[in-house]
């Protein structure tokens, strides 16, 4: 019989108690010999009397029920480490995950939905702390489709009542440019393609603000606009060496995808720049096109407010009657001091409207009103049976009943 407190195999006194699921074990720390194993008991009163219990009532079953939660917590922690998030973010994301699992929509959901829930909890935490993390980054890390992640993300906000602010456009620009490979020289990138990160970020933010002021951002996906703005900004910083580079070549060098609408956003930005360049006297004589206007983006952005005000009118009805015929609004003959270039610029001014209104894809078809609808003026009396459809407040219902009694 072995001496008490020592291992029978090696004689070491380094004995450790190891809890493996529901079984308590006494193990030697020197050789690993298992000295004794505990009985499968439960946390109920049977534990004190060492009675045999069913596994469904034991602590092992409870441990199995929590295994999914423990795995999800580890996944949240690993995802926070991959994204290099602050430690306070990790605690918030873990609490969101534990709260979400208490709801039946997530607790009884599929394993795939729980995997997506991990990324959605991290995304919601980052948005609340104004940390620039996009939905596309979560989708790429989880190898999931954007539609599925979006549905789980919206369901998470609804079930937990989380208020998540929207990510600003400037934060999206910073996040998108962080993925570019143009800030350090490599074998695949020419030296002339390498650009300072801060300089490119500052110029791209200015171009994106210009696009926002000219209705190019409203109702559009931001990534194609940011990609087109980054391309123009990158070319304008060193136009002599980069004007020959095409849009697809730039995307390949930067290591990003070329979104299909990005070409249209690039064309719209160039049209805005050309209209602004027509208002500068020293650029009007150069006959700029969509390529050469890139050289002067710095000057155009510097005088952005003045050029936009002169290049576009505020509304379609701003032009005075008789302006097209060259007449003065007061009735006097046109001034001879206006040169021909200025007259052409004024005649080419258009309203600053969204592209969907300037170039509509489909015309709205208006149907003719019927005779009964055309006869309605809005002053017709409302019957007692019909007025009940408009009563919503209980106080209004009581007042209506009182009025009927006095009639």
Tab-separated table of C-alpha atoms in Angstrom, residues 40-54 57:
chain	number	residue	atom	x	y	z
A	40	UNK	CA	-20.366	10.832	-11.209
A	41	UNK	CA	-22.524	12.948	-8.933
A	42	UNK	CA	-24.758	15.932	-9.240
A	43	UNK	CA	-24.994	19.250	-7.463
A	44	UNK	CA	-28.284	18.173	-5.877
A	45	UNK	CA	-28.639	16.554	-2.457
A	46	UNK	CA	-27.603	13.179	-3.956
A	47	UNK	CA	-24.026	14.429	-4.036
A	48	UNK	CA	-23.685	14.196	-0.293
A	49	UNK	CA	-24.906	10.595	-0.197
A	50	UNK	CA	-23.032	9.449	-3.370
A	51	UNK	CA	-26.099	8.022	-5.012
A	52	UNK	CA	-26.212	7.045	-8.652
A	53	UNK	CA	-28.028	9.662	-10.725
A	54	UNK	CA	-29.034	9.975	-14.336
A	57	UNK	CA	-29.292	15.507	-14.023
